[in-house]
Amino acid sequence: MTAAAVTGRAPYRRSSLRLVAHQVRYEQLSFWRNPQSAIFTFVFPILFVAIMGALFGSVGRSSYFGGLSALQYYVPTIAALCVLGSCYGQLAVALAARRQNGVLKRVRATPLPAWAYFVGLLAHCVLVSLADIALIVGVGRLYGVPLPSDWPAITLTLVLGAASFCALGVAVASVISNAEAAPAVAQLVLFPLLFLSGTYLPIHSSLLNRVTGWLPVRPFNEALTGPLSRHTGADWRQLAVLAAWGVIGAMVAIRRFRWDPRPE
């Protein structure tokens, strides 16, 4: 390899990093310029954990919660719910609205590569999710939930889960016809899975757990419960299921995603 080739790659990498950093900054500015949405994003999990703490704070470890206390069960499931909200629900709705308003069409006309646009979206979602999880863990600690120690496993699970649900969010956005239908379509897919996957209440049906174990939400709940509450490492089986769904979402998104609004 020649010196020219080496020196040519370095500016390209710096340029690519600058593009991604610029897109992350843009997404963060857009996020904080809607203070009601931004505040609700962070207040919702705090209130959720506080309510669960008030209701179940005195409930110790039990077989009903899989050998965990009530708060040890709900801290990771609420954390997973927040990641789902920012990386799947809000993303699908935002992309549908941006497409209908012509924002995506204008973005496509700029020199910004498509990969940099979506990597910026992913990085923004990961940052918001990290802040949510830190708040949830902090509030859980106030109710006696021990702090997790394996943050590398938590970070790996979070990044993989965020990437997978971002891919699924883009895939769902690609089949939404208009912005008005986006919230209903996104929730129609997600809402039943949340209940069936044990997000709000433990599920004790072995058959149902086996079925939802191959769908994306329950593996993410279990993958976060390990390092957050059970103090175990990364659950590679659950992460593999998440990664598979991320690949499926990415394939659908690549095949069907449109930058232009659908003609009336």
PDB file of C-alpha atoms in Angstrom:
ATOM      1  CA  MET A   1       0.000   0.000   0.000  1.00  0.00           C
ATOM      2  CA  THR A   2       1.400   3.360  -0.987  1.00  0.00           C
ATOM      3  CA  ALA A   3       1.753   6.354   1.292  1.00  0.00           C
ATOM      4  CA  ALA A   4      -0.713   8.227  -0.894  1.00  0.00           C
ATOM      5  CA  ALA A   5      -3.338   5.553  -0.331  1.00  0.00           C
ATOM      6  CA  VAL A   6      -2.797   5.682   3.421  1.00  0.00           C
ATOM      7  CA  THR A   7      -2.961   9.474   3.571  1.00  0.00           C
ATOM      8  CA  GLY A   8      -6.007   9.398   1.318  1.00  0.00           C
ATOM      9  CA  ARG A   9      -7.939   7.163   3.689  1.00  0.00           C
ATOM     10  CA  ALA A  10      -7.304   9.250   6.784  1.00  0.00           C
ATOM     11  CA  PRO A  11      -9.027  12.400   5.451  1.00  0.00           C
ATOM     12  CA  TYR A  12     -11.914  10.207   4.246  1.00  0.00           C
ATOM     13  CA  ARG A  13     -12.345   8.737   7.721  1.00  0.00           C
ATOM     14  CA  ARG A  14     -12.176  12.186   9.308  1.00  0.00           C
ATOM     15  CA  SER A  15     -14.728  13.466   6.805  1.00  0.00           C
ATOM     16  CA  SER A  16     -17.055  10.522   7.519  1.00  0.00           C
ATOM     17  CA  LEU A  17     -16.779  11.064  11.270  1.00  0.00           C
ATOM     18  CA  ARG A  18     -17.528  14.760  10.834  1.00  0.00           C
ATOM     19  CA  LEU A  19     -20.644  13.940   8.799  1.00  0.00           C
ATOM     20  CA  VAL A  20     -21.919  11.532  11.459  1.00  0.00           C
ATOM     21  CA  ALA A  21     -21.099  13.975  14.267  1.00  0.00           C
ATOM     22  CA  HIS A  22     -22.920  16.746  12.395  1.00  0.00           C
ATOM     23  CA  GLN A  23     -25.993  14.523  11.971  1.00  0.00           C
ATOM     24  CA  VAL A  24     -25.972  13.507  15.651  1.00  0.00           C
ATOM     25  CA  ARG A  25     -25.776  17.186  16.609  1.00  0.00           C
ATOM     26  CA  TYR A  26     -28.678  17.967  14.275  1.00  0.00           C
ATOM     27  CA  GLU A  27     -30.813  15.195  15.786  1.00  0.00           C
ATOM     28  CA  GLN A  28     -29.984  16.345  19.309  1.00  0.00           C
ATOM     29  CA  LEU A  29     -30.894  19.947  18.480  1.00  0.00           C
ATOM     30  CA  SER A  30     -34.168  18.821  16.896  1.00  0.00           C
ATOM     31  CA  PHE A  31     -34.908  16.702  19.946  1.00  0.00           C
ATOM     32  CA  TRP A  32     -34.304  19.462  22.495  1.00  0.00           C
ATOM     33  CA  ARG A  33     -36.143  22.077  20.421  1.00  0.00           C
ATOM     34  CA  ASN A  34     -39.314  20.178  21.271  1.00  0.00           C
ATOM     35  CA  PRO A  35     -39.080  20.513  25.070  1.00  0.00           C
ATOM     36  CA  GLN A  36     -42.433  18.869  25.807  1.00  0.00           C
ATOM     37  CA  SER A  37     -41.420  15.695  23.989  1.00  0.00           C
ATOM     38  CA  ALA A  38     -37.883  15.738  25.409  1.00  0.00           C
ATOM     39  CA  ILE A  39     -39.022  16.263  29.002  1.00  0.00           C
ATOM     40  CA  PHE A  40     -41.708  13.570  28.709  1.00  0.00           C
ATOM     41  CA  THR A  41     -39.073  11.152  27.353  1.00  0.00           C
ATOM     42  CA  PHE A  42     -37.111  11.454  30.602  1.00  0.00           C
ATOM     43  CA  VAL A  43     -39.927  12.121  33.087  1.00  0.00           C
ATOM     44  CA  PHE A  44     -41.999   9.114  31.984  1.00  0.00           C
ATOM     45  CA  PRO A  45     -39.524   6.422  33.116  1.00  0.00           C
ATOM     46  CA  ILE A  46     -38.863   8.254  36.387  1.00  0.00           C
ATOM     47  CA  LEU A  47     -42.581   8.400  37.164  1.00  0.00           C
ATOM     48  CA  PHE A  48     -43.042   4.778  36.083  1.00  0.00           C
ATOM     49  CA  VAL A  49     -40.301   3.506  38.400  1.00  0.00           C
ATOM     50  CA  ALA A  50     -41.490   5.782  41.220  1.00  0.00           C
ATOM     51  CA  ILE A  51     -45.055   4.458  40.909  1.00  0.00           C
ATOM     52  CA  MET A  52     -43.822   0.860  40.829  1.00  0.00           C
ATOM     53  CA  GLY A  53     -41.626   1.625  43.844  1.00  0.00           C
ATOM     54  CA  ALA A  54     -44.572   3.051  45.757  1.00  0.00           C
ATOM     55  CA  LEU A  55     -46.747   0.049  44.880  1.00  0.00           C
ATOM     56  CA  PHE A  56     -44.224  -2.803  45.098  1.00  0.00           C
ATOM     57  CA  GLY A  57     -41.237  -1.365  46.967  1.00  0.00           C
ATOM     58  CA  SER A  58     -41.846  -3.649  49.938  1.00  0.00           C
ATOM     59  CA  VAL A  59     -42.255  -6.784  47.810  1.00  0.00           C
ATOM     60  CA  GLY A  60     -39.141  -8.910  48.184  1.00  0.00           C
ATOM     61  CA  ARG A  61     -37.818 -11.673  45.982  1.00  0.00           C
ATOM     62  CA  SER A  62     -40.491 -14.104  44.859  1.00  0.00           C
ATOM     63  CA  SER A  63     -41.026 -16.849  42.320  1.00  0.00           C
ATOM     64  CA  TYR A  64     -43.724 -14.694  40.701  1.00  0.00           C
ATOM     65  CA  PHE A  65     -40.983 -12.304  39.516  1.00  0.00           C
ATOM     66  CA  GLY A  66     -38.567 -15.084  38.593  1.00  0.00           C
ATOM     67  CA  GLY A  67     -36.621 -14.973  41.839  1.00  0.00           C
ATOM     68  CA  LEU A  68     -36.279 -11.183  41.738  1.00  0.00           C
ATOM     69  CA  SER A  69     -37.948  -8.473  43.763  1.00  0.00           C
ATOM     70  CA  ALA A  70     -40.678  -6.478  42.032  1.00  0.00           C
ATOM     71  CA  LEU A  71     -38.403  -3.471  41.451  1.00  0.00           C
ATOM     72  CA  GLN A  72     -35.562  -5.688  40.204  1.00  0.00           C
ATOM     73  CA  TYR A  73     -38.021  -7.049  37.655  1.00  0.00           C
ATOM     74  CA  TYR A  74     -39.412  -3.692  36.552  1.00  0.00           C
ATOM     75  CA  VAL A  75     -36.171  -1.684  36.318  1.00  0.00           C
ATOM     76  CA  PRO A  76     -34.894  -3.612  33.235  1.00  0.00           C
ATOM     77  CA  THR A  77     -38.331  -3.975  31.616  1.00  0.00           C
ATOM     78  CA  ILE A  78     -38.998  -0.237  31.935  1.00  0.00           C
ATOM     79  CA  ALA A  79     -35.494   0.436  30.592  1.00  0.00           C
ATOM     80  CA  ALA A  80     -36.273  -1.806  27.623  1.00  0.00           C
ATOM     81  CA  LEU A  81     -39.595  -0.011  27.147  1.00  0.00           C
ATOM     82  CA  CYS A  82     -37.807   3.360  26.949  1.00  0.00           C
ATOM     83  CA  VAL A  83     -35.359   2.047  24.353  1.00  0.00           C
ATOM     84  CA  LEU A  84     -38.278   0.675  22.343  1.00  0.00           C
ATOM     85  CA  GLY A  85     -40.044   4.020  22.560  1.00  0.00           C
ATOM     86  CA  SER A  86     -37.114   6.082  21.303  1.00  0.00           C
ATOM     87  CA  CYS A  87     -35.575   3.612  18.849  1.00  0.00           C
ATOM     88  CA  TYR A  88     -38.727   2.091  17.380  1.00  0.00           C
ATOM     89  CA  GLY A  89     -41.913   4.051  18.095  1.00  0.00           C
ATOM     90  CA  GLN A  90     -40.670   7.628  17.909  1.00  0.00           C
ATOM     91  CA  LEU A  91     -38.321   6.839  15.032  1.00  0.00           C
ATOM     92  CA  ALA A  92     -41.036   5.254  12.891  1.00  0.00           C
ATOM     93  CA  VAL A  93     -43.384   8.198  13.517  1.00  0.00           C
ATOM     94  CA  ALA A  94     -40.653  10.806  12.948  1.00  0.00           C
ATOM     95  CA  LEU A  95     -39.506   9.255   9.659  1.00  0.00           C
ATOM     96  CA  ALA A  96     -43.083   9.027   8.366  1.00  0.00           C
ATOM     97  CA  ALA A  97     -43.650  12.702   9.254  1.00  0.00           C
ATOM     98  CA  ARG A  98     -40.336  13.806   7.733  1.00  0.00           C
ATOM     99  CA  ARG A  99     -41.103  11.955   4.524  1.00  0.00           C
ATOM    100  CA  GLN A 100     -44.566  13.465   4.235  1.00  0.00           C
ATOM    101  CA  ASN A 101     -43.243  16.973   4.987  1.00  0.00           C
ATOM    102  CA  GLY A 102     -40.530  16.654   2.351  1.00  0.00           C
ATOM    103  CA  VAL A 103     -37.661  16.706   4.848  1.00  0.00           C
ATOM    104  CA  LEU A 104     -36.283  13.333   3.726  1.00  0.00           C
ATOM    105  CA  LYS A 105     -36.446  14.407   0.092  1.00  0.00           C
ATOM    106  CA  ARG A 106     -34.367  17.485   0.880  1.00  0.00           C
ATOM    107  CA  VAL A 107     -31.899  15.427   2.918  1.00  0.00           C
ATOM    108  CA  ARG A 108     -31.508  13.024   0.001  1.00  0.00           C
ATOM    109  CA  ALA A 109     -30.656  15.965  -2.274  1.00  0.00           C
ATOM    110  CA  THR A 110     -27.729  16.990  -0.041  1.00  0.00           C
ATOM    111  CA  PRO A 111     -24.210  15.469  -0.140  1.00  0.00           C
ATOM    112  CA  LEU A 112     -24.970  13.654   3.143  1.00  0.00           C
ATOM    113  CA  PRO A 113     -24.746   9.879   2.460  1.00  0.00           C
ATOM    114  CA  ALA A 114     -27.735   7.766   3.456  1.00  0.00           C
ATOM    115  CA  TRP A 115     -25.582   5.657   5.790  1.00  0.00           C
ATOM    116  CA  ALA A 116     -24.404   8.761   7.680  1.00  0.00           C
ATOM    117  CA  TYR A 117     -28.004   9.915   8.101  1.00  0.00           C
ATOM    118  CA  PHE A 118     -29.097   6.614   9.646  1.00  0.00           C
ATOM    119  CA  VAL A 119     -25.944   6.184  11.746  1.00  0.00           C
ATOM    120  CA  GLY A 120     -26.616   9.655  13.137  1.00  0.00           C
ATOM    121  CA  LEU A 121     -30.190   8.638  13.974  1.00  0.00           C
ATOM    122  CA  LEU A 122     -28.923   5.476  15.672  1.00  0.00           C
ATOM    123  CA  ALA A 123     -26.303   7.358  17.709  1.00  0.00           C
ATOM    124  CA  HIS A 124     -28.927   9.886  18.801  1.00  0.00           C
ATOM    125  CA  CYS A 125     -31.272   7.083  19.904  1.00  0.00           C
ATOM    126  CA  VAL A 126     -28.455   5.387  21.837  1.00  0.00           C
ATOM    127  CA  LEU A 127     -27.609   8.640  23.658  1.00  0.00           C
ATOM    128  CA  VAL A 128     -31.237   9.195  24.657  1.00  0.00           C
ATOM    129  CA  SER A 129     -31.559   5.555  25.732  1.00  0.00           C
ATOM    130  CA  LEU A 130     -28.375   5.739  27.838  1.00  0.00           C
ATOM    131  CA  ALA A 131     -29.717   8.790  29.650  1.00  0.00           C
ATOM    132  CA  ASP A 132     -33.039   7.025  30.243  1.00  0.00           C
ATOM    133  CA  ILE A 133     -31.367   3.906  31.625  1.00  0.00           C
ATOM    134  CA  ALA A 134     -29.125   5.965  33.923  1.00  0.00           C
ATOM    135  CA  LEU A 135     -32.202   7.746  35.310  1.00  0.00           C
ATOM    136  CA  ILE A 136     -34.102   4.474  35.760  1.00  0.00           C
ATOM    137  CA  VAL A 137     -31.180   2.803  37.546  1.00  0.00           C
ATOM    138  CA  GLY A 138     -30.760   5.887  39.763  1.00  0.00           C
ATOM    139  CA  VAL A 139     -34.412   5.979  40.786  1.00  0.00           C
ATOM    140  CA  GLY A 140     -34.398   2.198  41.302  1.00  0.00           C
ATOM    141  CA  ARG A 141     -31.437   2.625  43.648  1.00  0.00           C
ATOM    142  CA  LEU A 142     -33.551   4.961  45.798  1.00  0.00           C
ATOM    143  CA  TYR A 143     -35.935   2.029  46.301  1.00  0.00           C
ATOM    144  CA  GLY A 144     -33.170  -0.398  47.217  1.00  0.00           C
ATOM    145  CA  VAL A 145     -32.336  -1.951  43.829  1.00  0.00           C
ATOM    146  CA  PRO A 146     -28.565  -2.641  43.799  1.00  0.00           C
ATOM    147  CA  LEU A 147     -26.519  -0.808  41.202  1.00  0.00           C
ATOM    148  CA  PRO A 148     -25.374  -2.973  38.275  1.00  0.00           C
ATOM    149  CA  SER A 149     -21.673  -3.683  37.907  1.00  0.00           C
ATOM    150  CA  ASP A 150     -21.310  -5.086  34.384  1.00  0.00           C
ATOM    151  CA  TRP A 151     -21.727  -1.893  32.358  1.00  0.00           C
ATOM    152  CA  PRO A 152     -19.897  -3.318  29.293  1.00  0.00           C
ATOM    153  CA  ALA A 153     -22.631  -5.999  29.022  1.00  0.00           C
ATOM    154  CA  ILE A 154     -25.320  -3.344  29.498  1.00  0.00           C
ATOM    155  CA  THR A 155     -23.733  -1.136  26.816  1.00  0.00           C
ATOM    156  CA  LEU A 156     -23.423  -4.036  24.381  1.00  0.00           C
ATOM    157  CA  THR A 157     -27.049  -5.039  24.942  1.00  0.00           C
ATOM    158  CA  LEU A 158     -28.214  -1.442  24.633  1.00  0.00           C
ATOM    159  CA  VAL A 159     -26.320  -0.730  21.399  1.00  0.00           C
ATOM    160  CA  LEU A 160     -27.411  -3.998  19.775  1.00  0.00           C
ATOM    161  CA  GLY A 161     -31.008  -3.545  20.937  1.00  0.00           C
ATOM    162  CA  ALA A 162     -31.066   0.079  19.779  1.00  0.00           C
ATOM    163  CA  ALA A 163     -29.657  -0.875  16.376  1.00  0.00           C
ATOM    164  CA  SER A 164     -32.159  -3.707  15.960  1.00  0.00           C
ATOM    165  CA  PHE A 165     -35.178  -1.643  16.954  1.00  0.00           C
ATOM    166  CA  CYS A 166     -34.000   1.312  14.862  1.00  0.00           C
ATOM    167  CA  ALA A 167     -33.842  -1.044  11.870  1.00  0.00           C
ATOM    168  CA  LEU A 168     -37.333  -2.325  12.686  1.00  0.00           C
ATOM    169  CA  GLY A 169     -38.563   1.252  13.120  1.00  0.00           C
ATOM    170  CA  VAL A 170     -37.236   2.202   9.685  1.00  0.00           C
ATOM    171  CA  ALA A 171     -38.803  -0.960   8.232  1.00  0.00           C
ATOM    172  CA  VAL A 172     -42.203  -0.086   9.717  1.00  0.00           C
ATOM    173  CA  ALA A 173     -41.848   3.533   8.534  1.00  0.00           C
ATOM    174  CA  SER A 174     -41.292   2.212   5.022  1.00  0.00           C
ATOM    175  CA  VAL A 175     -44.786   0.658   4.922  1.00  0.00           C
ATOM    176  CA  ILE A 176     -46.639   3.553   6.602  1.00  0.00           C
ATOM    177  CA  SER A 177     -48.647   5.465   4.018  1.00  0.00           C
ATOM    178  CA  ASN A 178     -48.859   8.836   5.813  1.00  0.00           C
ATOM    179  CA  ALA A 179     -47.862  10.623   8.997  1.00  0.00           C
ATOM    180  CA  GLU A 180     -51.376  10.523  10.461  1.00  0.00           C
ATOM    181  CA  ALA A 181     -51.383   6.715  10.373  1.00  0.00           C
ATOM    182  CA  ALA A 182     -47.861   6.368  11.802  1.00  0.00           C
ATOM    183  CA  PRO A 183     -48.643   6.307  15.571  1.00  0.00           C
ATOM    184  CA  ALA A 184     -51.483   3.805  15.129  1.00  0.00           C
ATOM    185  CA  VAL A 185     -49.453   1.485  12.889  1.00  0.00           C
ATOM    186  CA  ALA A 186     -46.368   1.601  15.130  1.00  0.00           C
ATOM    187  CA  GLN A 187     -48.392   0.907  18.293  1.00  0.00           C
ATOM    188  CA  LEU A 188     -50.456  -1.809  16.635  1.00  0.00           C
ATOM    189  CA  VAL A 189     -47.258  -3.780  16.076  1.00  0.00           C
ATOM    190  CA  LEU A 190     -45.641  -2.982  19.436  1.00  0.00           C
ATOM    191  CA  PHE A 191     -48.432  -2.828  22.024  1.00  0.00           C
ATOM    192  CA  PRO A 192     -49.485  -6.517  21.995  1.00  0.00           C
ATOM    193  CA  LEU A 193     -45.845  -7.618  22.103  1.00  0.00           C
ATOM    194  CA  LEU A 194     -45.207  -5.557  25.228  1.00  0.00           C
ATOM    195  CA  PHE A 195     -47.925  -7.382  27.160  1.00  0.00           C
ATOM    196  CA  LEU A 196     -47.169 -10.837  25.760  1.00  0.00           C
ATOM    197  CA  SER A 197     -43.427 -10.430  26.413  1.00  0.00           C
ATOM    198  CA  GLY A 198     -43.797  -9.671  30.121  1.00  0.00           C
ATOM    199  CA  THR A 199     -42.999  -5.956  30.065  1.00  0.00           C
ATOM    200  CA  TYR A 200     -45.838  -5.007  32.417  1.00  0.00           C
ATOM    201  CA  LEU A 201     -46.539  -8.331  34.161  1.00  0.00           C
ATOM    202  CA  PRO A 202     -44.578 -11.593  34.339  1.00  0.00           C
ATOM    203  CA  ILE A 203     -45.838 -14.269  31.955  1.00  0.00           C
ATOM    204  CA  HIS A 204     -45.892 -17.791  33.396  1.00  0.00           C
ATOM    205  CA  SER A 205     -47.093 -19.665  30.334  1.00  0.00           C
ATOM    206  CA  SER A 206     -44.185 -21.755  29.060  1.00  0.00           C
ATOM    207  CA  LEU A 207     -45.736 -21.968  25.591  1.00  0.00           C
ATOM    208  CA  LEU A 208     -46.228 -18.201  25.332  1.00  0.00           C
ATOM    209  CA  ASN A 209     -42.738 -17.540  26.660  1.00  0.00           C
ATOM    210  CA  ARG A 210     -41.310 -19.960  24.106  1.00  0.00           C
ATOM    211  CA  VAL A 211     -43.125 -18.206  21.259  1.00  0.00           C
ATOM    212  CA  THR A 212     -42.283 -14.654  22.374  1.00  0.00           C
ATOM    213  CA  GLY A 213     -38.706 -15.772  22.988  1.00  0.00           C
ATOM    214  CA  TRP A 214     -38.278 -15.790  19.207  1.00  0.00           C
ATOM    215  CA  LEU A 215     -39.787 -12.308  18.839  1.00  0.00           C
ATOM    216  CA  PRO A 216     -37.722  -9.172  19.547  1.00  0.00           C
ATOM    217  CA  VAL A 217     -39.210  -7.710  22.752  1.00  0.00           C
ATOM    218  CA  ARG A 218     -38.859 -10.566  25.252  1.00  0.00           C
ATOM    219  CA  PRO A 219     -35.207 -11.316  24.322  1.00  0.00           C
ATOM    220  CA  PHE A 220     -34.403  -7.639  24.875  1.00  0.00           C
ATOM    221  CA  ASN A 221     -36.134  -7.702  28.274  1.00  0.00           C
ATOM    222  CA  GLU A 222     -34.192 -10.815  29.257  1.00  0.00           C
ATOM    223  CA  ALA A 223     -30.892  -9.494  27.877  1.00  0.00           C
ATOM    224  CA  LEU A 224     -31.202  -6.335  30.012  1.00  0.00           C
ATOM    225  CA  THR A 225     -32.461  -8.193  33.103  1.00  0.00           C
ATOM    226  CA  GLY A 226     -29.248 -10.231  33.270  1.00  0.00           C
ATOM    227  CA  PRO A 227     -26.711  -7.425  33.823  1.00  0.00           C
ATOM    228  CA  LEU A 228     -29.153  -4.932  35.395  1.00  0.00           C
ATOM    229  CA  SER A 229     -30.816  -7.152  38.026  1.00  0.00           C
ATOM    230  CA  ARG A 230     -29.295 -10.644  38.089  1.00  0.00           C
ATOM    231  CA  HIS A 231     -25.692  -9.357  37.883  1.00  0.00           C
ATOM    232  CA  THR A 232     -24.825 -11.813  35.146  1.00  0.00           C
ATOM    233  CA  GLY A 233     -23.014 -11.154  31.882  1.00  0.00           C
ATOM    234  CA  ALA A 234     -24.346 -10.786  28.368  1.00  0.00           C
ATOM    235  CA  ASP A 235     -26.908 -13.397  27.306  1.00  0.00           C
ATOM    236  CA  TRP A 236     -25.622 -14.353  23.876  1.00  0.00           C
ATOM    237  CA  ARG A 237     -28.706 -16.334  22.867  1.00  0.00           C
ATOM    238  CA  GLN A 238     -30.994 -13.377  23.487  1.00  0.00           C
ATOM    239  CA  LEU A 239     -28.556 -11.057  21.738  1.00  0.00           C
ATOM    240  CA  ALA A 240     -28.469 -13.396  18.732  1.00  0.00           C
ATOM    241  CA  VAL A 241     -32.269 -13.247  18.448  1.00  0.00           C
ATOM    242  CA  LEU A 242     -32.102  -9.441  18.652  1.00  0.00           C
ATOM    243  CA  ALA A 243     -29.406  -9.323  15.988  1.00  0.00           C
ATOM    244  CA  ALA A 244     -31.470 -11.574  13.698  1.00  0.00           C
ATOM    245  CA  TRP A 245     -34.460  -9.241  13.977  1.00  0.00           C
ATOM    246  CA  GLY A 246     -32.175  -6.300  13.286  1.00  0.00           C
ATOM    247  CA  VAL A 247     -30.994  -7.976  10.089  1.00  0.00           C
ATOM    248  CA  ILE A 248     -34.602  -8.678   9.039  1.00  0.00           C
ATOM    249  CA  GLY A 249     -35.571  -5.060   9.726  1.00  0.00           C
ATOM    250  CA  ALA A 250     -32.563  -3.762   7.804  1.00  0.00           C
ATOM    251  CA  MET A 251     -33.367  -5.967   4.797  1.00  0.00           C
ATOM    252  CA  VAL A 252     -36.981  -4.739   4.705  1.00  0.00           C
ATOM    253  CA  ALA A 253     -35.855  -1.130   5.154  1.00  0.00           C
ATOM    254  CA  ILE A 254     -33.266  -1.345   2.362  1.00  0.00           C
ATOM    255  CA  ARG A 255     -35.778  -2.896   0.008  1.00  0.00           C
ATOM    256  CA  ARG A 256     -38.815  -0.718   0.749  1.00  0.00           C
ATOM    257  CA  PHE A 257     -37.704   2.579   2.318  1.00  0.00           C
ATOM    258  CA  ARG A 258     -38.725   5.661   0.335  1.00  0.00           C
ATOM    259  CA  TRP A 259     -37.306   9.174   0.659  1.00  0.00           C
ATOM    260  CA  ASP A 260     -40.075  10.855  -1.348  1.00  0.00           C
ATOM    261  CA  PRO A 261     -43.667  11.284  -0.148  1.00  0.00           C
ATOM    262  CA  ARG A 262     -46.141   8.843  -1.620  1.00  0.00           C
ATOM    263  CA  PRO A 263     -48.211  10.566  -4.342  1.00  0.00           C
ATOM    264  CA  GLU A 264     -51.846  11.207  -3.433  1.00  0.00           C
TER     265      GLU A 264
END
